[in-house]
Structures are given as structure tokens and as C-alpha cells.
PDB file of C-alpha atoms in Angstrom:
ATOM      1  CA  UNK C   1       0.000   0.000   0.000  1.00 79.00           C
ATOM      2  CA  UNK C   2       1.427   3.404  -0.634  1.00 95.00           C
ATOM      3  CA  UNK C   3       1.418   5.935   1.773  1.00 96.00           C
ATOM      4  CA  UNK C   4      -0.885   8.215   0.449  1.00 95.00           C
ATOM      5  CA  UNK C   5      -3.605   4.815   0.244  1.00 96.00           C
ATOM      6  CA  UNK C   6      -2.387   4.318   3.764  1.00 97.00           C
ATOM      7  CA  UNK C   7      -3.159   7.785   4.818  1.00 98.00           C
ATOM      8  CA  UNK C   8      -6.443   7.868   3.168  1.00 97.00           C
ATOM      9  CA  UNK C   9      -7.681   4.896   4.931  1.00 96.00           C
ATOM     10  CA  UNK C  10      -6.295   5.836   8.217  1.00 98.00           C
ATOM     11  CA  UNK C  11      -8.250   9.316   7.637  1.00 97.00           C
ATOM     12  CA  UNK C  12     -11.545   7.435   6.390  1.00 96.00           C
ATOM     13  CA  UNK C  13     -11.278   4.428   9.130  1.00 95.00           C
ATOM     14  CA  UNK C  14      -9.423   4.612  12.305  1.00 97.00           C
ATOM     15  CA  UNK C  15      -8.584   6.933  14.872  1.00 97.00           C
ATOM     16  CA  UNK C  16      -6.454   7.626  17.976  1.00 98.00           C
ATOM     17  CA  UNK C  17      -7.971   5.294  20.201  1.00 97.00           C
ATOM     18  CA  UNK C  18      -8.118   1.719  18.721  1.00 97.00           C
ATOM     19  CA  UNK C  19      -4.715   2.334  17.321  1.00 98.00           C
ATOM     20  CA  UNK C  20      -3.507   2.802  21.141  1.00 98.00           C
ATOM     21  CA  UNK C  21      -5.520  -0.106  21.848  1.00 96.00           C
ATOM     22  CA  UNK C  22      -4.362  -2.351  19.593  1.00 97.00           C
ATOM     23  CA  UNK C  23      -0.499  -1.446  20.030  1.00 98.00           C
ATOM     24  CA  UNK C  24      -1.218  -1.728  24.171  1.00 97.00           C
ATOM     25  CA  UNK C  25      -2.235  -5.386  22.953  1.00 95.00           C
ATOM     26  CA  UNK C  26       1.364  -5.246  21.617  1.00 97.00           C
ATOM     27  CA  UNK C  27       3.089  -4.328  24.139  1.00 97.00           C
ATOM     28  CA  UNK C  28       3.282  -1.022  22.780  1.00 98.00           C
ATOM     29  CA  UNK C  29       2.221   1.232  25.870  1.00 97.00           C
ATOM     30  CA  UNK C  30       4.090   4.097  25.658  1.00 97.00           C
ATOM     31  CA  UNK C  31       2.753   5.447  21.970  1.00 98.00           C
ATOM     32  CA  UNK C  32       0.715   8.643  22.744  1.00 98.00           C
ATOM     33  CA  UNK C  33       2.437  11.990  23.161  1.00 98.00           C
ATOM     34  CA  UNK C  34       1.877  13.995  26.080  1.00 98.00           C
ATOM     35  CA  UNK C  35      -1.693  14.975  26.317  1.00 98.00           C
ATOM     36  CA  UNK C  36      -1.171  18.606  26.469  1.00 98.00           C
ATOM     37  CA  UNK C  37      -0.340  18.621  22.825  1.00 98.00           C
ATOM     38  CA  UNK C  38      -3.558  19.431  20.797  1.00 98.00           C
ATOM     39  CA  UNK C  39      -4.832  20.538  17.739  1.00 98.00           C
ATOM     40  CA  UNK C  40      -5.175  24.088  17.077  1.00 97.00           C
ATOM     41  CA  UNK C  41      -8.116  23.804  14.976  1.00 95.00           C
ATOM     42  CA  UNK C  42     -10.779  21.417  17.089  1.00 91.00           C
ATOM     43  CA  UNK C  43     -11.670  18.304  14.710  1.00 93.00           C
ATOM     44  CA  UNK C  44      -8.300  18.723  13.104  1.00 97.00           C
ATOM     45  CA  UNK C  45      -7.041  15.013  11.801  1.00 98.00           C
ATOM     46  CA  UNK C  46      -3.458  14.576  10.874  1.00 98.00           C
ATOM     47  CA  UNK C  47      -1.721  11.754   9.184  1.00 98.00           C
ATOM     48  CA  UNK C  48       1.966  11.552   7.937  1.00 98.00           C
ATOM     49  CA  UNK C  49       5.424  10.410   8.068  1.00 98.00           C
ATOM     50  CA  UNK C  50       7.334  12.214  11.242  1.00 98.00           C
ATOM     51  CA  UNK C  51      10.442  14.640  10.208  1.00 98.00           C
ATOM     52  CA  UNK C  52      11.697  14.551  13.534  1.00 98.00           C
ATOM     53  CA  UNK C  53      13.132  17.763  14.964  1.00 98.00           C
ATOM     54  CA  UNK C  54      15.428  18.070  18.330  1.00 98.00           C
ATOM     55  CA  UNK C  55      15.545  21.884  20.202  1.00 97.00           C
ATOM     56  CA  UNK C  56      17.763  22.978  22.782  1.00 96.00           C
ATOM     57  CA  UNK C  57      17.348  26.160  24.815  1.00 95.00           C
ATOM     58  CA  UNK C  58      20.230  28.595  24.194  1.00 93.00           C
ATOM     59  CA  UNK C  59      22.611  28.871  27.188  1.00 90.00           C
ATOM     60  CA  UNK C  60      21.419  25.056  27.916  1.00 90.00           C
ATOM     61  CA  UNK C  61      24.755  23.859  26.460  1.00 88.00           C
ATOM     62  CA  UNK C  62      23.615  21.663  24.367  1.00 87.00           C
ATOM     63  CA  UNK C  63      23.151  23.822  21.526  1.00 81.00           C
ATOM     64  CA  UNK C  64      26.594  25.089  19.336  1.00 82.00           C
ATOM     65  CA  UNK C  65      27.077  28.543  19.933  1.00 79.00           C
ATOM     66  CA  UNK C  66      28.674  29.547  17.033  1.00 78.00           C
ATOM     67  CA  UNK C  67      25.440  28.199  14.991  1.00 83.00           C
ATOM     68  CA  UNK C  68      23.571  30.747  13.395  1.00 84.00           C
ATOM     69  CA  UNK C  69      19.965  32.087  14.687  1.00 85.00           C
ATOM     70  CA  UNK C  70      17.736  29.584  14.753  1.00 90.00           C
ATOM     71  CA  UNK C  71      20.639  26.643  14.651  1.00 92.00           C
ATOM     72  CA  UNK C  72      19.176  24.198  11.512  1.00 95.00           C
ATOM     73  CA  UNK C  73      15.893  25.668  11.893  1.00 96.00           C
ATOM     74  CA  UNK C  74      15.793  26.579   7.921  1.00 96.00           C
ATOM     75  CA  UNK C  75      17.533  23.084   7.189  1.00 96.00           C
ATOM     76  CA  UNK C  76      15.005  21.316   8.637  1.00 98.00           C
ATOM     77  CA  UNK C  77      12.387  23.301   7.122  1.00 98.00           C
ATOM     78  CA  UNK C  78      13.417  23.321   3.904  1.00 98.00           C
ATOM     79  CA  UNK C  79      14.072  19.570   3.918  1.00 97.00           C
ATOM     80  CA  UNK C  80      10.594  18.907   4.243  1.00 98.00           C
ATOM     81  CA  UNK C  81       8.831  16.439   1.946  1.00 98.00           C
ATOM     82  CA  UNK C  82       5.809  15.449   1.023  1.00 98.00           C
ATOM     83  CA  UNK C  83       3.486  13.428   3.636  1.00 98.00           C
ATOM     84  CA  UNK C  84       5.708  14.425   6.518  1.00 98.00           C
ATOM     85  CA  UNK C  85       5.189  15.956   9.583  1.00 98.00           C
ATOM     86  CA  UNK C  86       7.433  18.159  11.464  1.00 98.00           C
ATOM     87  CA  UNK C  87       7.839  16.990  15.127  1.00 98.00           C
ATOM     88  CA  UNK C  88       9.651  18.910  17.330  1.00 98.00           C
ATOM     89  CA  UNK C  89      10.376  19.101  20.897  1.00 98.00           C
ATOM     90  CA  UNK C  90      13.197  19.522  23.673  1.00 97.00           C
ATOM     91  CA  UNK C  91      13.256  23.165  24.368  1.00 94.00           C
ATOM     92  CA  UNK C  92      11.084  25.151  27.223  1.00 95.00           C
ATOM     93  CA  UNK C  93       7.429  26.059  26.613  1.00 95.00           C
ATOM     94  CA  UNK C  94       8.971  29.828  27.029  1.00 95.00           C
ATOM     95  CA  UNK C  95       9.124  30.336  23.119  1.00 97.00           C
ATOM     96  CA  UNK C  96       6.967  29.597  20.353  1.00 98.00           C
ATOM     97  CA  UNK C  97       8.567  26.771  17.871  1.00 98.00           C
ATOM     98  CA  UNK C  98       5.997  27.071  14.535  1.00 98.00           C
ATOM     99  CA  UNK C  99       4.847  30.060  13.244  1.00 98.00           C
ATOM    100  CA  UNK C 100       2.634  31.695  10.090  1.00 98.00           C
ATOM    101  CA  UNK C 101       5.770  31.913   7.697  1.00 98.00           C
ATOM    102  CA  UNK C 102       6.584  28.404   8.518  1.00 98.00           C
ATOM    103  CA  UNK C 103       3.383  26.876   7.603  1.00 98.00           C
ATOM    104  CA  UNK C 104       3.536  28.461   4.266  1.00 98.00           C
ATOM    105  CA  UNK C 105       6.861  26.796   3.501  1.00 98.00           C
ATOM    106  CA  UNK C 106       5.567  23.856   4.752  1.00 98.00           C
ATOM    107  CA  UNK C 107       2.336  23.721   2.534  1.00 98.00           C
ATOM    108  CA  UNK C 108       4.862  24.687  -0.213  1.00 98.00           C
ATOM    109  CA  UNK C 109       6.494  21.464   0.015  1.00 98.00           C
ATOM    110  CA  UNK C 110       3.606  19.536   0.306  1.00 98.00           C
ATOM    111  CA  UNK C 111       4.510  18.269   4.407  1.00 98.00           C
ATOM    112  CA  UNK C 112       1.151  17.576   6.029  1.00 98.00           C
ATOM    113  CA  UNK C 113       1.406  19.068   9.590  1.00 98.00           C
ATOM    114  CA  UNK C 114       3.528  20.084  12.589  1.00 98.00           C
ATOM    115  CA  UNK C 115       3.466  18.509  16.290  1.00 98.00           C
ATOM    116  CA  UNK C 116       5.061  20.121  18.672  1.00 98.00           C
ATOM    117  CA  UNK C 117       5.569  19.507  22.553  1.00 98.00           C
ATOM    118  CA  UNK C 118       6.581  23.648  22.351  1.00 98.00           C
ATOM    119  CA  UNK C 119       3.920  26.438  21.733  1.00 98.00           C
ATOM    120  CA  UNK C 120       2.801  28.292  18.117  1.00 98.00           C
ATOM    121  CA  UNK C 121       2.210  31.849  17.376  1.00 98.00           C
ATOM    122  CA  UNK C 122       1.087  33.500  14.178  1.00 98.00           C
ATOM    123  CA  UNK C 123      -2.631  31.514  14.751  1.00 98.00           C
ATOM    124  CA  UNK C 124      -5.077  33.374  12.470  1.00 97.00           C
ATOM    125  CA  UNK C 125      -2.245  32.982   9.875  1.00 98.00           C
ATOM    126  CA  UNK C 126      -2.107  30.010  10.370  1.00 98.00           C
ATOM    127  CA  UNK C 127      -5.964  29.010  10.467  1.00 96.00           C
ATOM    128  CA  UNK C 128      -6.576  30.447   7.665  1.00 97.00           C
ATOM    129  CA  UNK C 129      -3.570  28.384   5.771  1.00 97.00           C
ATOM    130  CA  UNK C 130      -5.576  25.462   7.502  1.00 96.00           C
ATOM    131  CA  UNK C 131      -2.067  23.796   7.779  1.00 98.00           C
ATOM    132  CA  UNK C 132      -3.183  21.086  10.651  1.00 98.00           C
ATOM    133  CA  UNK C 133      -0.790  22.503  13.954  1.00 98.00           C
ATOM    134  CA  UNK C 134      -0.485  20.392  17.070  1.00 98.00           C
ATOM    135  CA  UNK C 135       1.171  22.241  20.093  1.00 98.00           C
ATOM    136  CA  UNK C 136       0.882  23.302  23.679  1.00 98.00           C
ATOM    137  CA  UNK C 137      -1.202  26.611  22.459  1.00 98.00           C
ATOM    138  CA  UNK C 138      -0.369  29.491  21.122  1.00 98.00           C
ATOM    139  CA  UNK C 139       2.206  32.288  22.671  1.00 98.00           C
ATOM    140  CA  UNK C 140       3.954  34.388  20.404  1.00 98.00           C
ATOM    141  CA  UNK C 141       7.467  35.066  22.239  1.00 97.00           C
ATOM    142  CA  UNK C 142       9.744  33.711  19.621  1.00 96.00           C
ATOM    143  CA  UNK C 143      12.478  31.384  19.434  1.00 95.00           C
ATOM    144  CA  UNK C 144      15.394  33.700  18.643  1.00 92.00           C
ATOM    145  CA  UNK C 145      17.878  33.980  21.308  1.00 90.00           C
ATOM    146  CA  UNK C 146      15.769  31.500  23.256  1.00 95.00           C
ATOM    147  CA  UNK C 147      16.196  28.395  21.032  1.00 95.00           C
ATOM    148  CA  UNK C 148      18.212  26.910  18.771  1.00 95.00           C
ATOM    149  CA  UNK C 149      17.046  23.480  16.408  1.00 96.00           C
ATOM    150  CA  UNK C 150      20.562  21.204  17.173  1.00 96.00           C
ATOM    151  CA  UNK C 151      19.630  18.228  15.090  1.00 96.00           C
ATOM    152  CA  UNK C 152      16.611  16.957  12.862  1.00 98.00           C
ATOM    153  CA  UNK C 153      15.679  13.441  11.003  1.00 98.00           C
ATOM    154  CA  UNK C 154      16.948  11.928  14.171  1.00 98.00           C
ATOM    155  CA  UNK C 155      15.187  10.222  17.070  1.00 98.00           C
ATOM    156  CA  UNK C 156      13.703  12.086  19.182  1.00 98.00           C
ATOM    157  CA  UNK C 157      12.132  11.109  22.996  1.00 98.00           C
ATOM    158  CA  UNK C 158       8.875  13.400  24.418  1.00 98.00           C
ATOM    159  CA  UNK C 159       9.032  14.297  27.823  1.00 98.00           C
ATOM    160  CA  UNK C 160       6.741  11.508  28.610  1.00 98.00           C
ATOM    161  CA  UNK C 161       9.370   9.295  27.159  1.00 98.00           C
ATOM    162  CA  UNK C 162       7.545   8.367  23.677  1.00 98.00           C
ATOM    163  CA  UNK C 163      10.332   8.025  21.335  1.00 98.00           C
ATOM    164  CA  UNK C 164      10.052   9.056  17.392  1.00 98.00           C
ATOM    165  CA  UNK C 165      12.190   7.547  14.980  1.00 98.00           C
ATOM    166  CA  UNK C 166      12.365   9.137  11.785  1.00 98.00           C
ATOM    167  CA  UNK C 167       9.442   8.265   9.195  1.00 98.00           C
ATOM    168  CA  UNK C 168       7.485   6.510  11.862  1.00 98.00           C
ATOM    169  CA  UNK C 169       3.766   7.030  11.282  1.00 98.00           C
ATOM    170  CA  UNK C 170       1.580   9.614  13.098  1.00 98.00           C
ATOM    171  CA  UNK C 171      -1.670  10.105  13.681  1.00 98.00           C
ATOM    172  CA  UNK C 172      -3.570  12.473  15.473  1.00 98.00           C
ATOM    173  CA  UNK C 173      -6.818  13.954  15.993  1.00 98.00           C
ATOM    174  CA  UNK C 174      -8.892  15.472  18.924  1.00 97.00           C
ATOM    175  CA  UNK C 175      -8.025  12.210  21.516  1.00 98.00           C
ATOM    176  CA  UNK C 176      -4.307  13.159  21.076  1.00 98.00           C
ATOM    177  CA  UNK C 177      -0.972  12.043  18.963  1.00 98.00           C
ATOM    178  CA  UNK C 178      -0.452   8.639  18.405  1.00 98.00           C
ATOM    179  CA  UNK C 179       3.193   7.179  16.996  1.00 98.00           C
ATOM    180  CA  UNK C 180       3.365   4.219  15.269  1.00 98.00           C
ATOM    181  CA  UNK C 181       6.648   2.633  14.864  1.00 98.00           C
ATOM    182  CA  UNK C 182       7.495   1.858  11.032  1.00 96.00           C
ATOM    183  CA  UNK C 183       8.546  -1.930  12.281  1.00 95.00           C
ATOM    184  CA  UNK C 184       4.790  -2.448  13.606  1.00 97.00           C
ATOM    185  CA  UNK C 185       3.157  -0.392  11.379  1.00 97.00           C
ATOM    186  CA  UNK C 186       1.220  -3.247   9.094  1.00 96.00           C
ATOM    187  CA  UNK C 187       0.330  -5.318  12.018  1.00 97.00           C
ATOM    188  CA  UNK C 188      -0.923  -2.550  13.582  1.00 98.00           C
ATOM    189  CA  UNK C 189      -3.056  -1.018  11.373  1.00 97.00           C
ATOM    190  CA  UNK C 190      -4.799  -4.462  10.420  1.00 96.00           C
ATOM    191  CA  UNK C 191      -5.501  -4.761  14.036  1.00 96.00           C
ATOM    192  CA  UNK C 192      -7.143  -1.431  14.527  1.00 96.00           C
ATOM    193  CA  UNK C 193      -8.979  -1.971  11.222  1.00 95.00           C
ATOM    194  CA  UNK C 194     -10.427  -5.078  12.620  1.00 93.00           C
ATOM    195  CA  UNK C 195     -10.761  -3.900  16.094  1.00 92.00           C
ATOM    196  CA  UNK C 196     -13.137  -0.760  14.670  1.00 92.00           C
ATOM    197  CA  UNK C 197     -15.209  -3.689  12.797  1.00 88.00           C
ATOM    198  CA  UNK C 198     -15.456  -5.859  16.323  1.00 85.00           C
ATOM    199  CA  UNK C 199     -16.460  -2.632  17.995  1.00 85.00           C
ATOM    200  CA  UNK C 200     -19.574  -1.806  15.316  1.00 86.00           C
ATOM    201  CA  UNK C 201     -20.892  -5.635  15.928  1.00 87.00           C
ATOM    202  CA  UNK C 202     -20.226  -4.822  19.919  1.00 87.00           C
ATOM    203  CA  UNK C 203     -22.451  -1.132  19.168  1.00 90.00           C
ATOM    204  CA  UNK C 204     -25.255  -3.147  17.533  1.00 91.00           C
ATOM    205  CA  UNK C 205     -25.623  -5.772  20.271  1.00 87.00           C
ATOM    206  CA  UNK C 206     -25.899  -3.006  22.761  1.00 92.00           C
ATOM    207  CA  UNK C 207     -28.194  -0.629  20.777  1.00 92.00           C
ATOM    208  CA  UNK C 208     -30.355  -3.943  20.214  1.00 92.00           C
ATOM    209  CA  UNK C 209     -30.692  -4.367  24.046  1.00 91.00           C
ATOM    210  CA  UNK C 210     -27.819  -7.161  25.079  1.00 90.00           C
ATOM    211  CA  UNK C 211     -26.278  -5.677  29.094  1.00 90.00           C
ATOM    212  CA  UNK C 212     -22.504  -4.631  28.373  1.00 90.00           C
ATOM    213  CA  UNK C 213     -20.725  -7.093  30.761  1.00 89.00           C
ATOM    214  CA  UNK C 214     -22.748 -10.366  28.487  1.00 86.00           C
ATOM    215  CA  UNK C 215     -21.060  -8.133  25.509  1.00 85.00           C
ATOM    216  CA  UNK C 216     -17.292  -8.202  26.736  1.00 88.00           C
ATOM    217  CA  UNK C 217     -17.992 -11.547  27.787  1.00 88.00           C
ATOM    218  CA  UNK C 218     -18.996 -12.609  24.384  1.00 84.00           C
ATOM    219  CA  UNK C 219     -16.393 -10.325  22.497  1.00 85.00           C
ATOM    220  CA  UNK C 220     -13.816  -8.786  24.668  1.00 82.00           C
ATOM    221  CA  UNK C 221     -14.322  -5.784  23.424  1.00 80.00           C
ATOM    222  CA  UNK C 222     -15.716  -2.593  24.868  1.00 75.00           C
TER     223      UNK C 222
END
């Protein structure tokens, strides 16, 4: 399946929640990012490839300070491609990581969204791009002098301790961001696809009258 068939079911079948469920069946319980980290837009869905993006704050020490404003910020914006998502975290919620001029770059090269365990600014711009945004909210202090981008298509780790590899699959909508590693991905969305058919048989024996714990019994599911 390609990835824009893959993204196009995802969109059309599954969401956040069975595809948690399904990878805690896996042993895969550390998958969502931090629940603080919503979409700017309510009802926003986004689905793409992650461009993983590491900050530092500036005086931290881990940044190189002899790199220009920004650090690789315009590296890893520019590298962009289509489908992918740019994930970033690392740095203090003090500055704002994604902004209005970024978006339009980003819809220029055809990337699909931006996650971000850091804050926006720019929002009007940026809801009116309808570029789907992800973030802590919006504050417009920005990043110069505060933060600097030290690395990008590298793994990454959220400060709940959910790890992003480059190219891993994301999906999020208004239950959270959900990361599927690319070494699970096709069992994983088979299960969820399968789990969201279990759960419409489970919705019909309920609506039809049948009490929920002779349901789970039955199915397991619920």
C-alpha cells in the first residue's frame, strides 16, 4: 500500500484510540504523546510520516554557539517532503517553535502538519492556511535567542518518554498524537482496522438491548 492509500484509509477508518488499543495489545504502551499537545483547529485530523526535529534552549549547552539564529531551523524546514510531519520538541514552553511563515513553507512542500511539545504563534495565519498545527497553544514570544534546532531526522524522545524515529507514522486527531513505529506499522493497522469492525458488531448488540458485561464476555471488546 502506498502511503498516500495508507493515509487515506487511516483518515476514512481509524482513529487515535483503537490504534492505542491495539499497540497496548502489543506491548506497545508508551505510543501517545503527552496529552497537552492538541490541535489548534478542534476536529483537526493529521496523518503523515514524522520529520523529527530536536531543540535545545540557548545557554542550555547543548546547543553550538557559534550556529547561526535559529541553529538548523531553515535546514530542517526546507528539507521537508511530502506526507511528513514536522515533530519537534526539547526546548522550554517559554518560546513559540511554529509560526505563520513556517506553515507556508511547509504547505509549499507539500509536508502535512507540525506537532510540537513547544507552543505556536502566528494563529489566524495560520488558520486560515488550515495547515493542521499540534502544540501546547499558542504564545507568540519567539524562538530567537531562546532556542536553537541542534539536530533533525533523528530520534527524538517526548518528555513523557515516547520516542520518534524518523518516518514513523503519526496520527492524530482530537483524543491526542499517536506514533506508530514503522517496524509495527502493518500489524498494527490491520488490528485497529479489525478492532473498529469488532467494535460496530459490539455497538449493535448493545443498541439492540444485550447488558454490556454479556457483551465483553462474548467479544472482549468494549
Amino acid at each position: 500500500m502506498t502511503d498516500s492509500n495508507l493515509f487515506a484509509t487511516i483518515r476514512e477508518t481509524l482513529f487515535t484510540a483503537v490504534i492505542g488499543d491495539v499497540m497496548d495489545a502489543a506491548g506497545l504502551t508508551r505510543q501517545f504523546l503527552p496529552p497537552a499537545i492538541a490541535a489548534i483547529k478542534p476536529g483537526t485530523m493529521i496523518v503523515g510520516r514524522a520529520m523529527p526535529v530536536q531543540v535545545a534552549d540557548i545557554g542550555s549547552g547543548r546547543e553550538n554557539p557559534d550556529a547561526p539564529p535559529y541553529g538548523l531551523l531553515f535546514r530542517a524546514l526546507d528539507g521537508l517532503k511530502s506526507g511528513e510531519i514536522y515533530m519537534a520538541t526539547g526546548g522550554s514552553p517559554d518560546y513559540a517553535l511554529w509560526g505563520g511563515l513556517m506553515s507556508v513553507r511547509a504547505l509549499h512542500l507539500k509536508a502535512v502538519g507540525a506537532v510540537l511539545e513547544g507552543h505556536h504563534r502566528d494563529t489566524p495565519e495560520i488558520m486560515s492556511l488550515d495547515f493542521p498545527v499540534f502544540s501546547l497553544g499558542g504564545y507568540a514570544q519567539d524562538q530567537k535567542d531562546r532556542g536553537s534546532i541542534i539536530d533533525f531526522r533523528c530520534p527524538i524522545t517526548f518528555s513523557n518518554g515516547t520516542r520518534v524515529e524518523p518516518g514513523d507514522l503519526v496520527v492524530g486527531d482530537i483524543d491526542g498524537v499517536v506514533v506508530i513505529p514503522q517496524v509495527a506499522e502493518a500489524d498494527v493497522i490491520r488490528g485497529a482496522i479489525a478492532k473498529v469492525e469488532g467494535e460496530d458488531m459490539v455497538r449493535r448488540m448493545i443498541e439492540a438491548g444485550e447488558p454490556t458485561e454479556d457483551v465483553f464476555i462474548k467479544t472482549g471488546i468494549m
